[in-house]
Amino acid sequence: MTPTSRRPIPSRRKAATPGSATAVPAIGEIPIPAGKRAHPALGLGLWGLGRWGTEDEARTKATVARAWELGLRWFDTAEVYGNGRSERLLGDVLLRSHGGTEAYVATKVSWEHLRPSQVRAALVNSLERLARRSVDLYLVHAPDAHVPLAETMGTLEALWKEGKVGAIGVSNFTVDELEEAGRHLSSTRIAVNQVHYNLLNRDEGDAVRAYCRAHGILIEAYTPLARGLLHGRYLDGGRVPAEVRRYAHRLFEPDRLPQILERARALRALATEAGVPLASIALHWLADQGAAPVVGMSRPEQVEENLRAWSVRPSARVLARAEALARGDRA
Ligand SMILES: NC(=O)c1ccc[n+]([C@@H]2O[C@H](COP(=O)([O-])OP(=O)(O)OC[C@H]3O[C@@H](n4cnc5c(N)ncnc54)[C@H](OP(=O)(O)O)[C@@H]3O)[C@@H](O)[C@H]2O)c1
């Protein structure tokens, strides 16, 4: 199967209300069978702020505002991000300042709040911080082995019926967990599984992604730029900060790092040869797998650069070569 044939066909609609002279690429949307609205093909992830402590709030607000201006509509947050600070900031900037009815807002219930009363309370609190009556997508951030999925999914379905949740998703779920969760939904289905997925970290999740494709579950790819590695960061030396290494799914661990760096450098050389940004290859390779990348961005310039990268679609030959190089093929 060619990469292109696996890709759900995004409708390339024009982005709305650009607020500046910068060229605005169409972001695209992916229809999802179990969602009330089509799902934007590219999103802004709001994990970094608050969590890493040093984030400058004004800069983060400017980043969200710039994303909105340039047509990004999918914003991914979670109750645990900055202990609610991420949701509150998104609510402030996006919805209070800009109206935000067009926004596609996704948030997550913590793995510590999966009992029915906790799920309900968590959503009430998230909606209050986001200043919304409903979210477009509500994800279980990760399963908790001590809480039966029947309890969690039953409550999520009730919230979906009440219209507080446009679609139900999960994150970091294995095939067994997806099957178990799906069994406890009767009127709707799991719309999304958000997983760690990028060119440099993919084989481990093959079975999960195959299951999602077979069951019409959209894969949202988190850490799509491998924490900046797929922007060329750290490829010429430079210390990887501890907060970047942490939660990076072993990308930066000493037993793997030399190989990862070698492959990332080969990808960078391919990008240079093809005359495209490295991030274009990283993001469009994911899109060709049928995944929707959710990118962490902490500065307005990063939003601009990543949207420029999204607007350049590498050829099928370049993406196929990238796949081979990322697997370690040197020929
Ligand atoms: N469901 C889950 O369990 C889970 C787990 C992890 C992440 N996520 C979601 O996925 C989102 C993205 O993941 P991620 O932040 O881990 O990884 P990522 O998107 O691969 O990397 C984000 C980092 O790359 C750097 N970057 C972005 N654009 C850049 C540019 N144009 N030039 C240079 N560097 C650039 C920035 O680093 P600096 O900020 O240092 O400049 C940014 O914070 C998160 O925000 C969150 O919404 C979900």
XYZ file of N, CA and C in Angstrom, residues 1 81 85 95 100 133 153 165 186 204 256 323 327:
39
model
N 0.849 -1.205 0.000
C 0.000 0.000 0.000
C 0.885 1.256 0.000
N -2.420 19.520 32.489
C -1.395 20.423 31.971
C -1.352 21.694 32.828
N -3.893 25.213 34.342
C -3.465 26.519 33.832
C -3.548 26.566 32.297
N -11.177 31.849 23.512
C -12.623 31.946 23.535
C -13.091 33.302 24.045
N -14.481 32.153 19.349
C -14.037 30.763 19.418
C -15.041 29.699 19.058
N -19.454 25.586 27.065
C -20.508 24.678 27.525
C -20.213 23.237 27.149
N -16.231 4.644 30.578
C -16.826 4.809 29.248
C -18.328 5.046 29.362
N -20.020 16.731 25.296
C -18.829 16.183 24.662
C -19.185 15.831 23.216
N -22.374 2.079 23.507
C -23.408 1.460 22.673
C -23.966 2.418 21.629
N 6.973 0.451 17.755
C 6.348 -0.100 18.953
C 4.829 -0.011 18.897
N 19.816 4.731 22.959
C 19.149 4.937 21.669
C 19.615 6.193 20.937
N 10.838 7.457 5.122
C 10.411 6.287 5.902
C 11.552 5.271 5.986
N 13.961 4.226 9.297
C 14.048 2.829 9.722
C 15.496 2.357 9.808
